[in-house]
């Protein structure tokens, strides 16, 4: 499938700040299931190129605006060709070893309830792949998708206790549960083509679990499926904060407001 | 119990001059001298605050006037062992942030490295100049007998204490010039120029002129601020705070009265977590946004490298002798203290059965806070640790309670009495490894105490290395 | 040549605070002298209020009853008052500690020792031994200036410290004159009397310039002469003219070292030229008060422009 994406993020500072530093991880991954066709990132209209590829295999750009900055507008847009690989991240190059993804973070600490949930999934038997599917099913059934029920600081344990949340919470609980079983797991940020008109936001997040012999496999408890051709993978990390595609740091004291607009749509492909 | 002055056959040779000096001076004169020394320290402003203890933010570390002495022969062995260890630790750091051969070979368990929060994924693939990660390695060494030196722990981040080494010597030379005239003591005052040479050697490739080096401090409220300003002064470089620096076009600049000036090497005395709010703790005001990016791009060198702490973890410590064999193909010169890893079921059983005899340490803790000293613990304290270990065994190691050597130390009335000591020398790693003949001797001032931490009643001593006769 | 902007700023403020501490000591001395004159309680309180006004600490005393005890303690030991002597030492020492490497050991030790001794300045002791306390403060400030003068490298750092001294000193002299300007006005000469004469000498006392004045004007206490001495006399080290001689000298040195002139150079040059052109008759003719507030504003602007020129 060919998907068109436009993702605009605007930071406004009142009063204008002396400087803004930004770290962007807004470049869709390249692997067998995904090829960015043309992709353009800009900051206040100026084109942005990645400086390096980090250990996670994600391209990173660091930028600076100096001297009375009232606004920083980041636009990432382009087309990405996707194929359904049943969630398997085949053909992706990265330096970090999966072992790093056993590390706990404050947001992904497994409490007794998460460990219990993970044990239940583990007890379902079969391969790691099928037990990971069971974990995804369980998380999907225990945490209802309720936008606004949680915020960016909500931990996995809090989300499971509340029984509701958004994609970030689903991913965090899968990650916490998988790690408690000794399976490396990580957080993936990306875009998603929602099929119901106005039904879902287009930025999305899911979990990846390391499955022996297969490698990294994506699990999305929000839709209770593994990523398909409707998914665009952008970057990953130990949790939502670590994987954040945009991070800004303003110099000076100012009220900061954030405005985000995302659109994902299939591109009509004509036969040539 | 081994006393470094009074051996089995009378006074040991390195201490003969000290003994004559003590006898000649007598307790009353010594006590007076001690007060004089304290006044000197306060006037110069050498102070040390203990984080979280409250009270006087500019507390003095008690300084003991009686030096601790090593013979030239003892120092030769020690220095070879220290240099060897500093080399291996740096090789290990380069390896884990690149191919991870020692992990693949199964010599160091992957878990200890990858699950350690001091291991920074952000450092993967970064190539620091000269492949140096830990430029200042402080190695804590204890002694249990005439020939028995053991490494207690490694400090690969930014170990503090070197200013005490230098100032203690200054004060001693100011107060007792005649003593130095009688004994040939190796000087330590070359440290600052050696540190500066080390910093210049690891300047980034992008640096075309004489490297501009700075010391980055969290500010005057930091407990080691005195040391930061002291080192900057001794090296003749600027002491900067984060607000004095900014990143632009992949380079680091400091704000000067003439406008921005480029910085090539940053000897930072702030923790990894705080150095770059764009990459690590977002709320940090101590760091410089974009610093990591400039570092990765080769625009600036950070001394020591972020993520170097993974080499000085107490659990990784057990494997340093293996690193020496693996990377250097050498036999370790300095031994480790035997260590039980509570994560290992057999070791754990032994530790839990012998809580009254061993010292239990937290793997990620530091500074002697999360520690149980078996022989001096109460039943209740042992019970707390038993539960802590059972809940999270991997977080603890244990070691036998060592009979640390003692050195004559002044008591309240000016008399000399044996007190336990340890030793921290500082190796500087640049294109070559440099070592000052000396280091920081910490002493447990309370009779019988084994805790030398300045936060818990420890003091410091001048440390002498005698020149060859 | 360049130095860290923050270092320049800390040095500038360090010397300003020390200069202020010293000026505070002189102001308290002046107040004490006035209070020793036989007078009713209300007149005595007025004298202390004028001291407070000259010190620039009026906001701190707002809504408080002012008597000698309150004024003395408020100006010397009260840490709530940001310009009290103790606060000035705290801040100067804080500035110094932040830029320790920019100070010589002797300068730092002098300041640090003085600061360590502040603990001995209990309220009771200050009230009991006021003259000794004020002498001690002046002595310490002088000792620091001496240590810096004898040991510091004559580079831009030294210059930024010198600027702090003279900007602050000019400010203090101007404010003191303004508070006392009514006794200096010509009509008060007619009133005359012992009290006014005492007022004039007290102004000179507050600037430690009484003896110097004798030498320059042979004990002729006319208000014109006193104002002339403190505004236009180049040999009086606390006069506006002298402060600006020093400031322009330092700024010229900086301009040579950095190879650039800035708006602050222009402002200082203008002020020096203005002081050379005017005589005391014109100042009184155009209004002493107006002249003084104009000069205070110009001095503030200069301080701001110095910071802007050297990025602090």
mmCIF file of N, CA and C in Angstrom, chain B residues 65-162:
data_model
loop_
_atom_site.group_PDB
_atom_site.id
_atom_site.type_symbol
_atom_site.label_atom_id
_atom_site.label_comp_id
_atom_site.label_asym_id
_atom_site.label_seq_id
_atom_site.Cartn_x
_atom_site.Cartn_y
_atom_site.Cartn_z
ATOM 1 N N UNK B 65 46.927 14.824 60.404
ATOM 2 C CA UNK B 65 48.265 15.330 60.092
ATOM 3 C C UNK B 65 49.291 14.245 59.808
ATOM 4 N N UNK B 66 49.049 13.033 60.306
ATOM 5 C CA UNK B 66 50.101 12.022 60.168
ATOM 6 C C UNK B 66 50.014 11.371 58.787
ATOM 7 N N UNK B 67 51.054 11.498 57.977
ATOM 8 C CA UNK B 67 50.980 10.983 56.603
ATOM 9 C C UNK B 67 50.923 9.464 56.563
ATOM 10 N N UNK B 68 50.390 8.978 55.452
ATOM 11 C CA UNK B 68 50.430 7.555 55.171
ATOM 12 C C UNK B 68 51.540 7.361 54.130
ATOM 13 N N UNK B 69 52.375 6.348 54.331
ATOM 14 C CA UNK B 69 53.605 6.247 53.542
ATOM 15 C C UNK B 69 53.695 4.934 52.776
ATOM 16 N N UNK B 70 54.057 5.037 51.486
ATOM 17 C CA UNK B 70 54.386 3.851 50.695
ATOM 18 C C UNK B 70 55.862 3.899 50.306
ATOM 19 N N UNK B 71 56.511 2.752 50.312
ATOM 20 C CA UNK B 71 57.904 2.712 49.843
ATOM 21 C C UNK B 71 57.902 2.721 48.319
ATOM 22 N N UNK B 72 59.055 3.003 47.739
ATOM 23 C CA UNK B 72 59.165 3.035 46.270
ATOM 24 C C UNK B 72 58.799 1.676 45.681
ATOM 25 N N UNK B 73 59.181 0.617 46.344
ATOM 26 C CA UNK B 73 58.894 -0.728 45.830
ATOM 27 C C UNK B 73 57.390 -1.004 45.858
ATOM 28 N N UNK B 74 56.775 -0.648 46.964
ATOM 29 C CA UNK B 74 55.326 -0.858 47.058
ATOM 30 C C UNK B 74 54.607 -0.099 45.950
ATOM 31 N N UNK B 75 55.049 1.128 45.725
ATOM 32 C CA UNK B 75 54.394 1.967 44.719
ATOM 33 C C UNK B 75 54.555 1.400 43.311
ATOM 34 N N UNK B 76 55.740 0.792 43.043
ATOM 35 C CA UNK B 76 55.947 0.232 41.702
ATOM 36 C C UNK B 76 54.896 -0.828 41.391
ATOM 37 N N UNK B 77 54.662 -1.711 42.351
ATOM 38 C CA UNK B 77 53.661 -2.756 42.126
ATOM 39 C C UNK B 77 52.274 -2.142 41.975
ATOM 40 N N UNK B 78 51.961 -1.247 42.896
ATOM 41 C CA UNK B 78 50.642 -0.616 42.847
ATOM 42 C C UNK B 78 50.409 0.078 41.506
ATOM 43 N N UNK B 79 51.398 0.854 41.068
ATOM 44 C CA UNK B 79 51.158 1.656 39.871
ATOM 45 C C UNK B 79 51.010 0.769 38.637
ATOM 46 N N UNK B 80 51.771 -0.315 38.576
ATOM 47 C CA UNK B 80 51.603 -1.213 37.433
ATOM 48 C C UNK B 80 50.190 -1.797 37.422
ATOM 49 N N UNK B 81 49.718 -2.159 38.594
ATOM 50 C CA UNK B 81 48.375 -2.737 38.707
ATOM 51 C C UNK B 81 47.287 -1.733 38.353
ATOM 52 N N UNK B 82 47.490 -0.488 38.754
ATOM 53 C CA UNK B 82 46.486 0.551 38.499
ATOM 54 C C UNK B 82 46.400 0.844 37.001
ATOM 55 N N UNK B 83 47.561 0.994 36.370
ATOM 56 C CA UNK B 83 47.595 1.285 34.935
ATOM 57 C C UNK B 83 46.948 0.140 34.154
ATOM 58 N N UNK B 84 47.256 -1.071 34.551
ATOM 59 C CA UNK B 84 46.691 -2.234 33.879
ATOM 60 C C UNK B 84 45.163 -2.227 33.963
ATOM 61 N N UNK B 85 44.679 -1.911 35.156
ATOM 62 C CA UNK B 85 43.239 -1.913 35.364
ATOM 63 C C UNK B 85 42.557 -0.807 34.555
ATOM 64 N N UNK B 86 43.150 0.382 34.543
ATOM 65 C CA UNK B 86 42.568 1.511 33.804
ATOM 66 C C UNK B 86 42.482 1.182 32.311
ATOM 67 N N UNK B 87 43.492 0.499 31.810
ATOM 68 C CA UNK B 87 43.504 0.099 30.398
ATOM 69 C C UNK B 87 42.365 -0.871 30.100
ATOM 70 N N UNK B 88 42.237 -1.881 30.949
ATOM 71 C CA UNK B 88 41.232 -2.913 30.711
ATOM 72 C C UNK B 88 39.819 -2.337 30.800
ATOM 73 N N UNK B 89 39.596 -1.436 31.758
ATOM 74 C CA UNK B 89 38.263 -0.857 31.916
ATOM 75 C C UNK B 89 37.876 -0.065 30.672
ATOM 76 N N UNK B 90 38.827 0.664 30.105
ATOM 77 C CA UNK B 90 38.529 1.428 28.892
ATOM 78 C C UNK B 90 38.295 0.520 27.693
ATOM 79 N N UNK B 91 39.057 -0.577 27.624
ATOM 80 C CA UNK B 91 38.847 -1.518 26.522
ATOM 81 C C UNK B 91 37.444 -2.127 26.623
ATOM 82 N N UNK B 92 37.044 -2.412 27.853
ATOM 83 C CA UNK B 92 35.715 -2.986 28.084
ATOM 84 C C UNK B 92 34.624 -2.010 27.620
ATOM 85 N N UNK B 93 34.789 -0.727 27.972
ATOM 86 C CA UNK B 93 33.781 0.266 27.597
ATOM 87 C C UNK B 93 33.670 0.392 26.081
ATOM 88 N N UNK B 94 34.820 0.410 25.417
ATOM 89 C CA UNK B 94 34.762 0.505 23.961
ATOM 90 C C UNK B 94 34.051 -0.722 23.382
ATOM 91 N N UNK B 95 34.351 -1.859 23.943
ATOM 92 C CA UNK B 95 33.766 -3.100 23.440
ATOM 93 C C UNK B 95 32.242 -3.111 23.611
ATOM 94 N N UNK B 96 31.755 -2.788 24.815
ATOM 95 C CA UNK B 96 30.297 -2.907 25.017
ATOM 96 C C UNK B 96 29.518 -1.890 24.191
ATOM 97 N N UNK B 97 30.157 -0.782 23.824
ATOM 98 C CA UNK B 97 29.456 0.195 22.990
ATOM 99 C C UNK B 97 29.721 -0.029 21.494
ATOM 100 N N UNK B 98 30.393 -1.124 21.179
ATOM 101 C CA UNK B 98 30.569 -1.478 19.771
ATOM 102 C C UNK B 98 30.123 -2.921 19.542
ATOM 103 N N UNK B 99 31.074 -3.841 19.392
ATOM 104 C CA UNK B 99 30.677 -5.185 19.008
ATOM 105 C C UNK B 99 30.256 -6.087 20.162
ATOM 106 N N UNK B 100 30.674 -5.752 21.375
ATOM 107 C CA UNK B 100 30.282 -6.563 22.524
ATOM 108 C C UNK B 100 30.902 -7.949 22.530
ATOM 109 N N UNK B 101 32.188 -8.027 22.155
ATOM 110 C CA UNK B 101 32.845 -9.338 22.051
ATOM 111 C C UNK B 101 32.882 -10.077 23.382
ATOM 112 N N UNK B 102 33.133 -9.341 24.471
ATOM 113 C CA UNK B 102 33.270 -10.014 25.774
ATOM 114 C C UNK B 102 31.931 -10.595 26.228
ATOM 115 N N UNK B 103 30.849 -10.004 25.731
ATOM 116 C CA UNK B 103 29.521 -10.526 26.052
ATOM 117 C C UNK B 103 29.234 -11.753 25.194
ATOM 118 N N UNK B 104 29.579 -11.633 23.905
ATOM 119 C CA UNK B 104 29.370 -12.763 22.987
ATOM 120 C C UNK B 104 30.177 -13.968 23.450
ATOM 121 N N UNK B 105 31.384 -13.701 23.988
ATOM 122 C CA UNK B 105 32.241 -14.794 24.442
ATOM 123 C C UNK B 105 31.719 -15.399 25.743
ATOM 124 N N UNK B 106 30.691 -14.776 26.304
ATOM 125 C CA UNK B 106 30.105 -15.322 27.522
ATOM 126 C C UNK B 106 30.945 -15.084 28.768
ATOM 127 N N UNK B 107 31.880 -14.151 28.690
ATOM 128 C CA UNK B 107 32.748 -13.903 29.845
ATOM 129 C C UNK B 107 32.058 -12.981 30.850
ATOM 130 N N UNK B 108 31.449 -11.921 30.340
ATOM 131 C CA UNK B 108 30.637 -11.056 31.204
ATOM 132 C C UNK B 108 29.184 -11.257 30.803
ATOM 133 N N UNK B 109 28.302 -11.558 31.758
ATOM 134 C CA UNK B 109 26.899 -11.781 31.398
ATOM 135 C C UNK B 109 26.277 -10.526 30.776
ATOM 136 N N UNK B 110 25.580 -10.725 29.668
ATOM 137 C CA UNK B 110 24.945 -9.629 28.940
ATOM 138 C C UNK B 110 24.038 -8.792 29.844
ATOM 139 N N UNK B 111 23.316 -9.488 30.698
ATOM 140 C CA UNK B 111 22.376 -8.831 31.602
ATOM 141 C C UNK B 111 23.001 -7.730 32.443
ATOM 142 N N UNK B 112 24.203 -8.017 32.948
ATOM 143 C CA UNK B 112 24.854 -7.059 33.843
ATOM 144 C C UNK B 112 25.120 -5.749 33.132
ATOM 145 N N UNK B 113 25.341 -5.822 31.833
ATOM 146 C CA UNK B 113 25.641 -4.622 31.066
ATOM 147 C C UNK B 113 24.358 -3.985 30.550
ATOM 148 N N UNK B 114 23.568 -4.770 29.822
ATOM 149 C CA UNK B 114 22.415 -4.181 29.128
ATOM 150 C C UNK B 114 21.303 -3.748 30.065
ATOM 151 N N UNK B 115 21.160 -4.433 31.196
ATOM 152 C CA UNK B 115 20.073 -4.032 32.102
ATOM 153 C C UNK B 115 20.525 -2.971 33.086
ATOM 154 N N UNK B 116 21.775 -2.610 33.016
ATOM 155 C CA UNK B 116 22.316 -1.600 33.920
ATOM 156 C C UNK B 116 21.957 -0.204 33.392
ATOM 157 N N UNK B 117 21.384 0.604 34.251
ATOM 158 C CA UNK B 117 20.936 1.909 33.754
ATOM 159 C C UNK B 117 22.126 2.805 33.399
ATOM 160 N N UNK B 118 23.332 2.436 33.818
ATOM 161 C CA UNK B 118 24.508 3.232 33.438
ATOM 162 C C UNK B 118 24.930 2.956 31.995
ATOM 163 N N UNK B 119 24.422 1.868 31.417
ATOM 164 C CA UNK B 119 24.689 1.594 29.999
ATOM 165 C C UNK B 119 23.755 2.479 29.178
ATOM 166 N N UNK B 120 24.323 3.345 28.348
ATOM 167 C CA UNK B 120 23.506 4.304 27.602
ATOM 168 C C UNK B 120 23.398 3.898 26.129
ATOM 169 N N UNK B 121 22.210 3.496 25.693
ATOM 170 C CA UNK B 121 22.034 3.153 24.276
ATOM 171 C C UNK B 121 22.490 4.290 23.366
ATOM 172 N N UNK B 122 22.385 5.539 23.864
ATOM 173 C CA UNK B 122 22.781 6.714 23.076
ATOM 174 C C UNK B 122 24.261 6.694 22.719
ATOM 175 N N UNK B 123 25.042 5.864 23.421
ATOM 176 C CA UNK B 123 26.482 5.833 23.151
ATOM 177 C C UNK B 123 26.864 4.777 22.117
ATOM 178 N N UNK B 124 25.882 4.012 21.653
ATOM 179 C CA UNK B 124 26.186 2.977 20.666
ATOM 180 C C UNK B 124 26.790 3.621 19.426
ATOM 181 N N UNK B 125 27.925 3.110 19.022
ATOM 182 C CA UNK B 125 28.527 3.566 17.783
ATOM 183 C C UNK B 125 29.257 4.892 17.894
ATOM 184 N N UNK B 126 29.267 5.514 19.062
ATOM 185 C CA UNK B 126 30.028 6.756 19.219
ATOM 186 C C UNK B 126 31.503 6.390 19.350
ATOM 187 N N UNK B 127 32.372 7.147 18.680
ATOM 188 C CA UNK B 127 33.798 6.859 18.761
ATOM 189 C C UNK B 127 34.549 7.983 19.442
ATOM 190 N N UNK B 128 34.747 7.890 20.755
ATOM 191 C CA UNK B 128 35.471 8.973 21.446
ATOM 192 C C UNK B 128 36.935 8.980 21.007
ATOM 193 N N UNK B 129 37.540 10.174 20.898
ATOM 194 C CA UNK B 129 38.943 10.255 20.480
ATOM 195 C C UNK B 129 39.828 9.352 21.334
ATOM 196 N N UNK B 130 40.714 8.629 20.679
ATOM 197 C CA UNK B 130 41.634 7.736 21.368
ATOM 198 C C UNK B 130 40.953 6.536 22.002
ATOM 199 N N UNK B 131 39.691 6.347 21.703
ATOM 200 C CA UNK B 131 38.913 5.256 22.303
ATOM 201 C C UNK B 131 38.912 5.315 23.826
ATOM 202 N N UNK B 132 39.037 6.514 24.361
ATOM 203 C CA UNK B 132 39.051 6.644 25.814
ATOM 204 C C UNK B 132 37.655 7.038 26.289
ATOM 205 N N UNK B 133 37.157 6.303 27.260
ATOM 206 C CA UNK B 133 35.855 6.597 27.865
ATOM 207 C C UNK B 133 36.039 7.162 29.259
ATOM 208 N N UNK B 134 36.828 6.444 30.042
ATOM 209 C CA UNK B 134 37.079 6.900 31.398
ATOM 210 C C UNK B 134 38.468 7.503 31.425
ATOM 211 N N UNK B 135 38.532 8.844 31.468
ATOM 212 C CA UNK B 135 39.820 9.532 31.389
ATOM 213 C C UNK B 135 40.471 9.676 32.750
ATOM 214 N N UNK B 136 39.647 9.663 33.769
ATOM 215 C CA UNK B 136 40.175 9.739 35.124
ATOM 216 C C UNK B 136 39.618 8.530 35.864
ATOM 217 N N UNK B 137 40.481 7.569 36.130
ATOM 218 C CA UNK B 137 40.027 6.354 36.796
ATOM 219 C C UNK B 137 40.525 6.395 38.232
ATOM 220 N N UNK B 138 39.591 6.377 39.169
ATOM 221 C CA UNK B 138 39.959 6.337 40.590
ATOM 222 C C UNK B 138 39.738 4.921 41.079
ATOM 223 N N UNK B 139 40.780 4.293 41.579
ATOM 224 C CA UNK B 139 40.647 2.897 41.983
ATOM 225 C C UNK B 139 40.824 2.798 43.497
ATOM 226 N N UNK B 140 39.802 2.301 44.168
ATOM 227 C CA UNK B 140 39.866 2.213 45.625
ATOM 228 C C UNK B 140 40.568 0.917 46.017
ATOM 229 N N UNK B 141 41.649 1.088 46.773
ATOM 230 C CA UNK B 141 42.495 -0.050 47.108
ATOM 231 C C UNK B 141 42.599 -0.179 48.624
ATOM 232 N N UNK B 142 42.494 -1.432 49.100
ATOM 233 C CA UNK B 142 42.690 -1.667 50.532
ATOM 234 C C UNK B 142 43.880 -2.614 50.702
ATOM 235 N N UNK B 143 44.389 -2.600 51.902
ATOM 236 C CA UNK B 143 45.562 -3.409 52.176
ATOM 237 C C UNK B 143 45.264 -4.280 53.387
ATOM 238 N N UNK B 144 45.702 -5.529 53.320
ATOM 239 C CA UNK B 144 45.450 -6.405 54.470
ATOM 240 C C UNK B 144 46.741 -7.000 55.022
ATOM 241 N N UNK B 145 47.852 -6.773 54.331
ATOM 242 C CA UNK B 145 49.112 -7.311 54.828
ATOM 243 C C UNK B 145 50.255 -6.662 54.097
ATOM 244 N N UNK B 146 51.506 -7.003 54.455
ATOM 245 C CA UNK B 146 52.667 -6.337 53.845
ATOM 246 C C UNK B 146 52.636 -6.417 52.319
ATOM 247 N N UNK B 147 52.149 -7.501 51.769
ATOM 248 C CA UNK B 147 52.163 -7.653 50.312
ATOM 249 C C UNK B 147 50.766 -7.807 49.732
ATOM 250 N N UNK B 148 49.766 -7.538 50.540
ATOM 251 C CA UNK B 148 48.400 -7.821 50.090
ATOM 252 C C UNK B 148 47.611 -6.548 49.850
ATOM 253 N N UNK B 149 47.556 -6.165 48.557
ATOM 254 C CA UNK B 149 46.720 -5.040 48.146
ATOM 255 C C UNK B 149 45.548 -5.598 47.358
ATOM 256 N N UNK B 150 44.366 -5.087 47.608
ATOM 257 C CA UNK B 150 43.202 -5.562 46.855
ATOM 258 C C UNK B 150 42.369 -4.375 46.393
ATOM 259 N N UNK B 151 41.762 -4.545 45.233
ATOM 260 C CA UNK B 151 40.892 -3.479 44.734
ATOM 261 C C UNK B 151 39.500 -3.671 45.317
ATOM 262 N N UNK B 152 38.988 -2.599 45.922
ATOM 263 C CA UNK B 152 37.664 -2.657 46.538
ATOM 264 C C UNK B 152 36.600 -2.242 45.531
ATOM 265 N N UNK B 153 36.880 -1.189 44.783
ATOM 266 C CA UNK B 153 35.987 -0.817 43.690
ATOM 267 C C UNK B 153 36.669 0.140 42.731
ATOM 268 N N UNK B 154 36.076 0.249 41.539
ATOM 269 C CA UNK B 154 36.604 1.146 40.524
ATOM 270 C C UNK B 154 35.664 2.346 40.408
ATOM 271 N N UNK B 155 36.227 3.509 40.073
ATOM 272 C CA UNK B 155 35.400 4.696 39.830
ATOM 273 C C UNK B 155 35.753 5.244 38.458
ATOM 274 N N UNK B 156 34.850 5.004 37.509
ATOM 275 C CA UNK B 156 35.157 5.359 36.123
ATOM 276 C C UNK B 156 34.450 6.629 35.669
ATOM 277 N N UNK B 157 33.554 7.174 36.481
ATOM 278 C CA UNK B 157 32.798 8.365 36.053
ATOM 279 C C UNK B 157 33.684 9.577 36.239
ATOM 280 N N UNK B 158 33.429 10.376 37.249
ATOM 281 C CA UNK B 158 34.326 11.498 37.494
ATOM 282 C C UNK B 158 34.666 11.469 38.977
ATOM 283 N N UNK B 159 35.598 10.607 39.351
ATOM 284 C CA UNK B 159 35.880 10.426 40.773
ATOM 285 C C UNK B 159 36.383 11.721 41.403
ATOM 286 N N UNK B 160 35.919 12.008 42.605
ATOM 287 C CA UNK B 160 36.376 13.228 43.269
ATOM 288 C C UNK B 160 37.405 12.873 44.329
ATOM 289 N N UNK B 161 38.043 13.878 44.846
ATOM 290 C CA UNK B 161 38.998 13.685 45.934
ATOM 291 C C UNK B 161 40.407 14.118 45.591
ATOM 292 N N UNK B 162 40.647 14.367 44.301
ATOM 293 C CA UNK B 162 42.025 14.662 43.925
ATOM 294 C C UNK B 162 42.479 16.010 44.483
#
